[in-house]
């Protein structure tokens, strides 16, 4: 009997000692899942690893993040990523505006053909009123946006022929992703667009099932599309650019102490600025070393004159006008003004 009460006392003391840790474990998960479409060594994947590393450091290990590249938490279906974040199947993500645009129509603004002529135009949108408005929309949809990163200007590549005019695109099978805006843009140019995830795109390009694709040069070179997918023709047209957005699911965010929220936000800002620098390396005029690197791979790089670019703009203008109404004429007007006034 005496032995039993000693045992009970030991158990009681042990439980009292464990209790605070049990409470802590209840609000903080042992590990948080961070989704990205591509992993290391793509700049986007590096950004995920870097965010995780900085968070661990700044929270003294209270917040542990594991990266899930390949949008593997949604079976590679990148246009379902945003819904999974809202529902809590994904805790945090660095997502492309393109992949989330099927759920958030305003994100299509970055995919409006020829809206952003240069990097300053991207910055004028993300760093100005448009960026603020988009962050508010994301906040109203169960996610906390923390920083803007960058995938980059999306250049067109194909295995068939050099493209200099819209008519050269006639009948080419081009892989696209995102909202119907992409299908309409490429249809307006006379191409035959087909929608598929990045996971399906690489084998489809390699087998020749599709002829071409559009992606930033960092994606092109790291994925070795020139050799793996015979993408020997590259058109530098900068028709759209996709920023990346660092977000956290709202319930996850609310479960963190203010000091940890601050740490996660600061870590996102730092990882994002490093990400933008990596995404733009060798691509901001007058530095064109990134383009020269692509040429050195044996890729035929076509640069357009202003007049040639205007032909592509003209061919896609009806799509632009139609989508301006769908996205919201006021937001589009704000974006156009911000671009016109960029410094
Ligand atoms: O799928 C693509 O083309 C990629 C990797 O650029 C995006 O996720 C938008």
GROMACS .gro file of N, CA, C and O in nm, residues 70-178:
model
  436
   70UNK      N    1   0.812   2.022  -5.546
   70UNK     CA    2   0.734   1.940  -5.639
   70UNK      C    3   0.586   1.948  -5.607
   70UNK      O    4   0.508   1.864  -5.651
   71UNK      N    5   0.546   2.050  -5.530
   71UNK     CA    6   0.406   2.063  -5.482
   71UNK      C    7   0.356   1.924  -5.441
   71UNK      O    8   0.241   1.887  -5.469
   72UNK      N    9   0.440   1.849  -5.373
   72UNK     CA   10   0.409   1.708  -5.345
   72UNK      C   11   0.292   1.692  -5.248
   72UNK      O   12   0.228   1.587  -5.247
   73UNK      N   13   0.263   1.797  -5.171
   73UNK     CA   14   0.151   1.785  -5.076
   73UNK      C   15   0.016   1.787  -5.147
   73UNK      O   16  -0.087   1.755  -5.087
   74UNK      N   17   0.016   1.827  -5.274
   74UNK     CA   18  -0.108   1.820  -5.355
   74UNK      C   19  -0.082   1.734  -5.479
   74UNK      O   20  -0.137   1.759  -5.586
   75UNK      N   21   0.002   1.634  -5.463
   75UNK     CA   22   0.030   1.540  -5.572
   75UNK      C   23   0.081   1.607  -5.698
   75UNK      O   24   0.057   1.558  -5.809
   76UNK      N   25   0.154   1.719  -5.682
   76UNK     CA   26   0.212   1.787  -5.797
   76UNK      C   27   0.116   1.881  -5.869
   76UNK      O   28   0.154   1.951  -5.962
   77UNK      N   29  -0.008   1.884  -5.823
   77UNK     CA   30  -0.108   1.968  -5.891
   77UNK      C   31  -0.103   2.111  -5.837
   77UNK      O   32  -0.178   2.149  -5.747
   78UNK      N   33  -0.012   2.190  -5.895
   78UNK     CA   34   0.021   2.320  -5.838
   78UNK      C   35  -0.095   2.420  -5.836
   78UNK      O   36  -0.095   2.512  -5.755
   79UNK      N   37  -0.196   2.401  -5.920
   79UNK     CA   38  -0.308   2.495  -5.916
   79UNK      C   39  -0.406   2.463  -5.800
   79UNK      O   40  -0.501   2.535  -5.779
   80UNK      N   41  -0.375   2.355  -5.726
   80UNK     CA   42  -0.457   2.323  -5.607
   80UNK      C   43  -0.386   2.365  -5.478
   80UNK      O   44  -0.436   2.344  -5.368
   81UNK      N   45  -0.266   2.420  -5.493
   81UNK     CA   46  -0.185   2.451  -5.375
   81UNK      C   47  -0.255   2.550  -5.282
   81UNK      O   48  -0.260   2.531  -5.160
   82UNK      N   49  -0.312   2.655  -5.340
   82UNK     CA   50  -0.370   2.759  -5.254
   82UNK      C   51  -0.486   2.704  -5.171
   82UNK      O   52  -0.498   2.735  -5.051
   83UNK      N   53  -0.569   2.622  -5.233
   83UNK     CA   54  -0.682   2.563  -5.161
   83UNK      C   55  -0.631   2.478  -5.044
   83UNK      O   56  -0.687   2.482  -4.934
   84UNK      N   57  -0.523   2.405  -5.067
   84UNK     CA   58  -0.467   2.320  -4.961
   84UNK      C   59  -0.408   2.403  -4.847
   84UNK      O   60  -0.412   2.361  -4.731
   85UNK      N   61  -0.359   2.522  -4.877
   85UNK     CA   62  -0.308   2.609  -4.770
   85UNK      C   63  -0.427   2.659  -4.687
   85UNK      O   64  -0.426   2.656  -4.565
   86UNK      N   65  -0.532   2.701  -4.756
   86UNK     CA   66  -0.652   2.750  -4.686
   86UNK      C   67  -0.708   2.642  -4.595
   86UNK      O   68  -0.754   2.670  -4.485
   87UNK      N   69  -0.707   2.520  -4.645
   87UNK     CA   70  -0.767   2.410  -4.568
   87UNK      C   71  -0.673   2.356  -4.459
   87UNK      O   72  -0.714   2.273  -4.380
   88UNK      N   73  -0.548   2.399  -4.461
   88UNK     CA   74  -0.455   2.356  -4.357
   88UNK      C   75  -0.375   2.230  -4.388
   88UNK      O   76  -0.299   2.182  -4.305
   89UNK      N   77  -0.391   2.176  -4.509
   89UNK     CA   78  -0.311   2.059  -4.547
   89UNK      C   79  -0.167   2.101  -4.573
   89UNK      O   80  -0.074   2.020  -4.569
   90UNK      N   81  -0.149   2.231  -4.601
   90UNK     CA   82  -0.016   2.290  -4.618
   90UNK      C   83  -0.009   2.404  -4.515
   90UNK      O   84  -0.102   2.483  -4.505
   91UNK      N   85   0.100   2.411  -4.437
   91UNK     CA   86   0.110   2.515  -4.334
   91UNK      C   87   0.159   2.647  -4.390
   91UNK      O   88   0.118   2.754  -4.347
   92UNK      N   89   0.253   2.638  -4.484
   92UNK     CA   90   0.310   2.760  -4.540
   92UNK      C   91   0.360   2.729  -4.682
   92UNK      O   92   0.380   2.613  -4.717
   93UNK      N   93   0.378   2.836  -4.760
   93UNK     CA   94   0.419   2.812  -4.899
   93UNK      C   95   0.487   2.936  -4.954
   93UNK      O   96   0.469   3.047  -4.904
   94UNK      N   97   0.567   2.911  -5.059
   94UNK     CA   98   0.613   3.020  -5.144
   94UNK      C   99   0.551   2.986  -5.279
   94UNK      O  100   0.590   2.888  -5.343
   95UNK      N  101   0.448   3.062  -5.316
   95UNK     CA  102   0.371   3.023  -5.433
   95UNK      C  103   0.378   3.126  -5.544
   95UNK      O  104   0.394   3.246  -5.519
   96UNK      N  105   0.364   3.078  -5.667
   96UNK     CA  106   0.361   3.168  -5.782
   96UNK      C  107   0.220   3.225  -5.799
   96UNK      O  108   0.121   3.153  -5.782
   97UNK      N  109   0.216   3.353  -5.836
   97UNK     CA  110   0.086   3.418  -5.862
   97UNK      C  111   0.010   3.342  -5.970
   97UNK      O  112  -0.112   3.340  -5.969
   98UNK      N  113   0.081   3.278  -6.061
   98UNK     CA  114   0.015   3.203  -6.169
   98UNK      C  115  -0.062   3.084  -6.112
   98UNK      O  116  -0.177   3.060  -6.146
   99UNK      N  117   0.003   3.011  -6.023
   99UNK     CA  118  -0.059   2.890  -5.970
   99UNK      C  119  -0.178   2.918  -5.878
   99UNK      O  120  -0.265   2.833  -5.863
  100UNK      N  121  -0.180   3.036  -5.816
  100UNK     CA  122  -0.291   3.068  -5.726
  100UNK      C  123  -0.401   3.148  -5.796
  100UNK      O  124  -0.506   3.175  -5.736
  101UNK      N  125  -0.376   3.186  -5.921
  101UNK     CA  126  -0.474   3.270  -5.991
  101UNK      C  127  -0.608   3.200  -6.020
  101UNK      O  128  -0.709   3.269  -6.030
  102UNK      N  129  -0.613   3.066  -6.030
  102UNK     CA  130  -0.746   3.005  -6.046
  102UNK      C  131  -0.837   3.032  -5.925
  102UNK      O  132  -0.958   3.036  -5.940
  103UNK      N  133  -0.778   3.050  -5.805
  103UNK     CA  134  -0.861   3.078  -5.686
  103UNK      C  135  -0.874   3.228  -5.658
  103UNK      O  136  -0.972   3.271  -5.600
  104UNK      N  137  -0.771   3.306  -5.696
  104UNK     CA  138  -0.774   3.450  -5.666
  104UNK      C  139  -0.760   3.526  -5.797
  104UNK      O  140  -0.649   3.544  -5.849
  105UNK      N  141  -0.871   3.570  -5.849
  105UNK     CA  142  -0.869   3.625  -5.986
  105UNK      C  143  -0.779   3.748  -6.000
  105UNK      O  144  -0.719   3.769  -6.104
  106UNK      N  145  -0.764   3.824  -5.891
  106UNK     CA  146  -0.680   3.945  -5.898
  106UNK      C  147  -0.533   3.910  -5.927
  106UNK      O  148  -0.459   3.994  -5.978
  107UNK      N  149  -0.490   3.790  -5.892
  107UNK     CA  150  -0.350   3.753  -5.917
  107UNK      C  151  -0.320   3.742  -6.066
  107UNK      O  152  -0.204   3.743  -6.108
  108UNK      N  153  -0.425   3.732  -6.148
  108UNK     CA  154  -0.405   3.731  -6.294
  108UNK      C  155  -0.344   3.861  -6.345
  108UNK      O  156  -0.298   3.866  -6.459
  109UNK      N  157  -0.343   3.963  -6.262
  109UNK     CA  158  -0.289   4.091  -6.308
  109UNK      C  159  -0.145   4.076  -6.359
  109UNK      O  160  -0.105   4.138  -6.456
  110UNK      N  161  -0.067   3.989  -6.292
  110UNK     CA  162   0.073   3.971  -6.333
  110UNK      C  163   0.086   3.891  -6.463
  110UNK      O  164   0.193   3.885  -6.521
  111UNK      N  165  -0.023   3.828  -6.505
  111UNK     CA  166  -0.021   3.748  -6.628
  111UNK      C  167  -0.087   3.820  -6.744
  111UNK      O  168  -0.113   3.759  -6.848
  112UNK      N  169  -0.114   3.950  -6.725
  112UNK     CA  170  -0.171   4.029  -6.835
  112UNK      C  171  -0.060   4.055  -6.936
  112UNK      O  172   0.043   4.115  -6.901
  113UNK      N  173  -0.079   4.011  -7.062
  113UNK     CA  174   0.031   4.019  -7.158
  113UNK      C  175   0.084   4.162  -7.177
  113UNK      O  176   0.006   4.253  -7.204
  114UNK      N  177   0.214   4.175  -7.159
  114UNK     CA  178   0.288   4.300  -7.183
  114UNK      C  179   0.249   4.416  -7.092
  114UNK      O  180   0.272   4.530  -7.126
  115UNK      N  181   0.193   4.386  -6.976
  115UNK     CA  182   0.166   4.493  -6.878
  115UNK      C  183   0.296   4.546  -6.817
  115UNK      O  184   0.312   4.665  -6.796
  116UNK      N  185   0.391   4.454  -6.789
  116UNK     CA  186   0.514   4.495  -6.719
  116UNK      C  187   0.633   4.489  -6.815
  116UNK      O  188   0.679   4.382  -6.851
  117UNK      N  189   0.682   4.607  -6.858
  117UNK     CA  190   0.791   4.606  -6.956
  117UNK      C  191   0.929   4.574  -6.898
  117UNK      O  192   1.019   4.537  -6.973
  118UNK      N  193   0.947   4.592  -6.769
  118UNK     CA  194   1.082   4.570  -6.712
  118UNK      C  195   1.071   4.540  -6.562
  118UNK      O  196   0.962   4.539  -6.505
  119UNK      N  197   1.186   4.516  -6.498
  119UNK     CA  198   1.187   4.480  -6.356
  119UNK      C  199   1.131   4.592  -6.267
  119UNK      O  200   1.068   4.566  -6.165
  120UNK      N  201   1.156   4.718  -6.309
  120UNK     CA  202   1.103   4.829  -6.229
  120UNK      C  203   0.950   4.825  -6.226
  120UNK      O  204   0.887   4.868  -6.129
  121UNK      N  205   0.892   4.775  -6.335
  121UNK     CA  206   0.746   4.765  -6.341
  121UNK      C  207   0.695   4.658  -6.243
  121UNK      O  208   0.592   4.678  -6.177
  122UNK      N  209   0.768   4.547  -6.232
  122UNK     CA  210   0.727   4.445  -6.133
  122UNK      C  211   0.731   4.509  -5.993
  122UNK      O  212   0.637   4.498  -5.915
  123UNK      N  213   0.842   4.578  -5.964
  123UNK     CA  214   0.858   4.639  -5.831
  123UNK      C  215   0.751   4.743  -5.804
  123UNK      O  216   0.704   4.757  -5.691
  124UNK      N  217   0.712   4.817  -5.909
  124UNK     CA  218   0.610   4.920  -5.892
  124UNK      C  219   0.476   4.857  -5.852
  124UNK      O  220   0.399   4.915  -5.776
  125UNK      N  221   0.450   4.736  -5.902
  125UNK     CA  222   0.325   4.668  -5.865
  125UNK      C  223   0.336   4.605  -5.727
  125UNK      O  224   0.254   4.632  -5.639
  126UNK      N  225   0.436   4.521  -5.706
  126UNK     CA  226   0.443   4.449  -5.579
  126UNK      C  227   0.471   4.545  -5.461
  126UNK      O  228   0.418   4.525  -5.352
  127UNK      N  229   0.549   4.649  -5.488
  127UNK     CA  230   0.586   4.741  -5.381
  127UNK      C  231   0.488   4.856  -5.362
  127UNK      O  232   0.507   4.940  -5.274
  128UNK      N  233   0.383   4.863  -5.442
  128UNK     CA  234   0.291   4.976  -5.435
  128UNK      C  235   0.150   4.936  -5.393
  128UNK      O  236   0.130   4.834  -5.326
  129UNK      N  237   0.054   5.020  -5.435
  129UNK     CA  238  -0.087   5.000  -5.398
  129UNK      C  239  -0.140   4.864  -5.441
  129UNK      O  240  -0.216   4.800  -5.369
  130UNK      N  241  -0.101   4.821  -5.561
  130UNK     CA  242  -0.151   4.693  -5.614
  130UNK      C  243  -0.108   4.579  -5.521
  130UNK      O  244  -0.189   4.493  -5.483
  131UNK      N  245   0.017   4.581  -5.481
  131UNK     CA  246   0.069   4.477  -5.391
  131UNK      C  247  -0.006   4.476  -5.259
  131UNK      O  248  -0.042   4.370  -5.207
  132UNK      N  249  -0.033   4.596  -5.207
  132UNK     CA  250  -0.105   4.606  -5.078
  132UNK      C  251  -0.245   4.550  -5.092
  132UNK      O  252  -0.294   4.478  -5.004
  133UNK      N  253  -0.309   4.586  -5.202
  133UNK     CA  254  -0.446   4.540  -5.222
  133UNK      C  255  -0.451   4.386  -5.234
  133UNK      O  256  -0.539   4.321  -5.178
  134UNK      N  257  -0.354   4.332  -5.303
  134UNK     CA  258  -0.350   4.186  -5.319
  134UNK      C  259  -0.323   4.117  -5.185
  134UNK      O  260  -0.385   4.016  -5.152
  135UNK      N  261  -0.237   4.174  -5.104
  135UNK     CA  262  -0.211   4.116  -4.972
  135UNK      C  263  -0.339   4.117  -4.887
  135UNK      O  264  -0.366   4.023  -4.813
  136UNK      N  265  -0.419   4.226  -4.900
  136UNK     CA  266  -0.545   4.232  -4.825
  136UNK      C  267  -0.640   4.121  -4.868
  136UNK      O  268  -0.708   4.060  -4.786
  137UNK      N  269  -0.643   4.096  -4.998
  137UNK     CA  270  -0.731   3.991  -5.049
  137UNK      C  271  -0.686   3.854  -4.994
  137UNK      O  272  -0.766   3.775  -4.949
  138UNK      N  273  -0.556   3.831  -4.994
  138UNK     CA  274  -0.504   3.703  -4.942
  138UNK      C  275  -0.540   3.688  -4.793
  138UNK      O  276  -0.576   3.580  -4.748
  139UNK      N  277  -0.529   3.799  -4.719
  139UNK     CA  278  -0.562   3.794  -4.576
  139UNK      C  279  -0.709   3.761  -4.552
  139UNK      O  280  -0.744   3.699  -4.454
  140UNK      N  281  -0.795   3.804  -4.645
  140UNK     CA  282  -0.938   3.777  -4.629
  140UNK      C  283  -0.969   3.631  -4.664
  140UNK      O  284  -1.081   3.585  -4.649
  141UNK      N  285  -0.870   3.558  -4.715
  141UNK     CA  286  -0.891   3.419  -4.755
  141UNK      C  287  -0.804   3.323  -4.674
  141UNK      O  288  -0.741   3.234  -4.729
  142UNK      N  289  -0.797   3.344  -4.544
  142UNK     CA  290  -0.734   3.250  -4.450
  142UNK      C  291  -0.583   3.232  -4.466
  142UNK      O  292  -0.528   3.128  -4.426
  143UNK      N  293  -0.516   3.330  -4.526
  143UNK     CA  294  -0.370   3.318  -4.537
  143UNK      C  295  -0.306   3.450  -4.496
  143UNK      O  296  -0.365   3.557  -4.515
  144UNK      N  297  -0.186   3.442  -4.440
  144UNK     CA  298  -0.112   3.563  -4.402
  144UNK      C  299   0.005   3.578  -4.499
  144UNK      O  300   0.101   3.501  -4.494
  145UNK      N  301  -0.004   3.679  -4.589
  145UNK     CA  302   0.107   3.702  -4.682
  145UNK      C  303   0.217   3.781  -4.613
  145UNK      O  304   0.188   3.876  -4.539
  146UNK      N  305   0.342   3.743  -4.634
  146UNK     CA  306   0.452   3.806  -4.560
  146UNK      C  307   0.553   3.879  -4.647
  146UNK      O  308   0.616   3.974  -4.603
  147UNK      N  309   0.573   3.832  -4.769
  147UNK     CA  310   0.676   3.896  -4.853
  147UNK      C  311   0.656   3.856  -5.000
  147UNK      O  312   0.598   3.751  -5.028
  148UNK      N  313   0.708   3.941  -5.089
  148UNK     CA  314   0.709   3.912  -5.233
  148UNK      C  315   0.846   3.861  -5.274
  148UNK      O  316   0.947   3.926  -5.245
  149UNK      N  317   0.848   3.749  -5.342
  149UNK     CA  318   0.971   3.699  -5.403
  149UNK      C  319   0.954   3.702  -5.555
  149UNK      O  320   0.873   3.778  -5.606
  150UNK      N  321   1.031   3.620  -5.626
  150UNK     CA  322   1.020   3.627  -5.772
  150UNK      C  323   1.056   3.496  -5.841
  150UNK      O  324   1.157   3.433  -5.808
  151UNK      N  325   0.971   3.456  -5.936
  151UNK     CA  326   1.009   3.351  -6.028
  151UNK      C  327   1.076   3.420  -6.147
  151UNK      O  328   1.193   3.397  -6.172
  152UNK      N  329   1.005   3.511  -6.216
  152UNK     CA  330   1.074   3.593  -6.316
  152UNK      C  331   0.996   3.613  -6.444
  152UNK      O  332   0.884   3.564  -6.459
  153UNK      N  333   1.058   3.688  -6.536
  153UNK     CA  334   0.996   3.709  -6.667
  153UNK      C  335   0.994   3.577  -6.742
  153UNK      O  336   1.094   3.505  -6.746
  154UNK      N  337   0.883   3.549  -6.804
  154UNK     CA  338   0.864   3.417  -6.867
  154UNK      C  339   0.890   3.426  -7.018
  154UNK      O  340   0.820   3.495  -7.090
  155UNK      N  341   0.996   3.358  -7.059
  155UNK     CA  342   1.038   3.362  -7.199
  155UNK      C  343   0.992   3.233  -7.268
  155UNK      O  344   0.980   3.129  -7.205
  156UNK      N  345   0.969   3.246  -7.397
  156UNK     CA  346   0.908   3.136  -7.473
  156UNK      C  347   1.014   3.049  -7.542
  156UNK      O  348   1.099   3.102  -7.613
  157UNK      N  349   1.009   2.919  -7.520
  157UNK     CA  350   1.104   2.831  -7.588
  157UNK      C  351   1.028   2.723  -7.665
  157UNK      O  352   0.914   2.692  -7.633
  158UNK      N  353   1.094   2.671  -7.770
  158UNK     CA  354   1.033   2.558  -7.842
  158UNK      C  355   1.138   2.479  -7.917
  158UNK      O  356   1.251   2.524  -7.936
  159UNK      N  357   1.098   2.360  -7.959
  159UNK     CA  358   1.192   2.269  -8.025
  159UNK      C  359   1.184   2.279  -8.178
  159UNK      O  360   1.264   2.216  -8.247
  160UNK      N  361   1.090   2.357  -8.230
  160UNK     CA  362   1.064   2.353  -8.375
  160UNK      C  363   1.133   2.460  -8.458
  160UNK      O  364   1.194   2.430  -8.560
  161UNK      N  365   1.117   2.586  -8.417
  161UNK     CA  366   1.169   2.693  -8.502
  161UNK      C  367   1.185   2.824  -8.424
  161UNK      O  368   1.118   2.844  -8.322
  162UNK      N  369   1.268   2.914  -8.477
  162UNK     CA  370   1.279   3.045  -8.412
  162UNK      C  371   1.147   3.123  -8.429
  162UNK      O  372   1.084   3.114  -8.534
  163UNK      N  373   1.107   3.196  -8.325
  163UNK     CA  374   0.984   3.275  -8.329
  163UNK      C  375   1.024   3.423  -8.325
  163UNK      O  376   1.098   3.464  -8.235
  164UNK      N  377   0.975   3.497  -8.422
  164UNK     CA  378   1.001   3.640  -8.424
  164UNK      C  379   0.872   3.720  -8.441
  164UNK      O  380   0.863   3.837  -8.406
  165UNK      N  381   0.771   3.653  -8.495
  165UNK     CA  382   0.641   3.717  -8.520
  165UNK      C  383   0.532   3.623  -8.470
  165UNK      O  384   0.552   3.500  -8.467
  166UNK      N  385   0.413   3.678  -8.437
  166UNK     CA  386   0.304   3.591  -8.392
  166UNK      C  387   0.277   3.476  -8.490
  166UNK      O  388   0.254   3.363  -8.446
  167UNK      N  389   0.285   3.501  -8.620
  167UNK     CA  390   0.249   3.392  -8.714
  167UNK      C  391   0.345   3.272  -8.706
  167UNK      O  392   0.309   3.163  -8.746
  168UNK      N  393   0.465   3.294  -8.652
  168UNK     CA  394   0.557   3.182  -8.637
  168UNK      C  395   0.510   3.082  -8.532
  168UNK      O  396   0.561   2.971  -8.523
  169UNK      N  397   0.415   3.126  -8.449
  169UNK     CA  398   0.363   3.038  -8.344
  169UNK      C  399   0.250   2.948  -8.393
  169UNK      O  400   0.205   2.858  -8.321
  170UNK      N  401   0.207   2.972  -8.516
  170UNK     CA  402   0.093   2.900  -8.572
  170UNK      C  403   0.103   2.749  -8.552
  170UNK      O  404   0.198   2.686  -8.597
  171UNK      N  405   0.005   2.694  -8.481
  171UNK     CA  406  -0.004   2.549  -8.466
  171UNK      C  407   0.093   2.486  -8.368
  171UNK      O  408   0.088   2.365  -8.346
  172UNK      N  409   0.183   2.563  -8.308
  172UNK     CA  410   0.278   2.503  -8.213
  172UNK      C  411   0.206   2.464  -8.085
  172UNK      O  412   0.126   2.540  -8.031
  173UNK      N  413   0.237   2.344  -8.035
  173UNK     CA  414   0.177   2.299  -7.909
  173UNK      C  415   0.260   2.355  -7.794
  173UNK      O  416   0.378   2.321  -7.777
  174UNK      N  417   0.197   2.442  -7.715
  174UNK     CA  418   0.269   2.510  -7.607
  174UNK      C  419   0.208   2.472  -7.473
  174UNK      O  420   0.089   2.488  -7.451
  175UNK      N  421   0.294   2.425  -7.382
  175UNK     CA  422   0.246   2.393  -7.247
  175UNK      C  423   0.232   2.522  -7.166
  175UNK      O  424   0.323   2.605  -7.164
  176UNK      N  425   0.116   2.535  -7.099
  176UNK     CA  426   0.095   2.648  -7.008
  176UNK      C  427   0.037   2.595  -6.876
  176UNK      O  428  -0.003   2.480  -6.867
  177UNK      N  429   0.036   2.683  -6.775
  177UNK     CA  430  -0.025   2.645  -6.648
  177UNK      C  431  -0.105   2.765  -6.601
  177UNK      O  432  -0.095   2.873  -6.659
  178UNK      N  433  -0.188   2.748  -6.498
  178UNK     CA  434  -0.257   2.862  -6.440
  178UNK      C  435  -0.401   2.873  -6.484
  178UNK      O  436  -0.468   2.773  -6.505
   0.00000   0.00000   0.00000
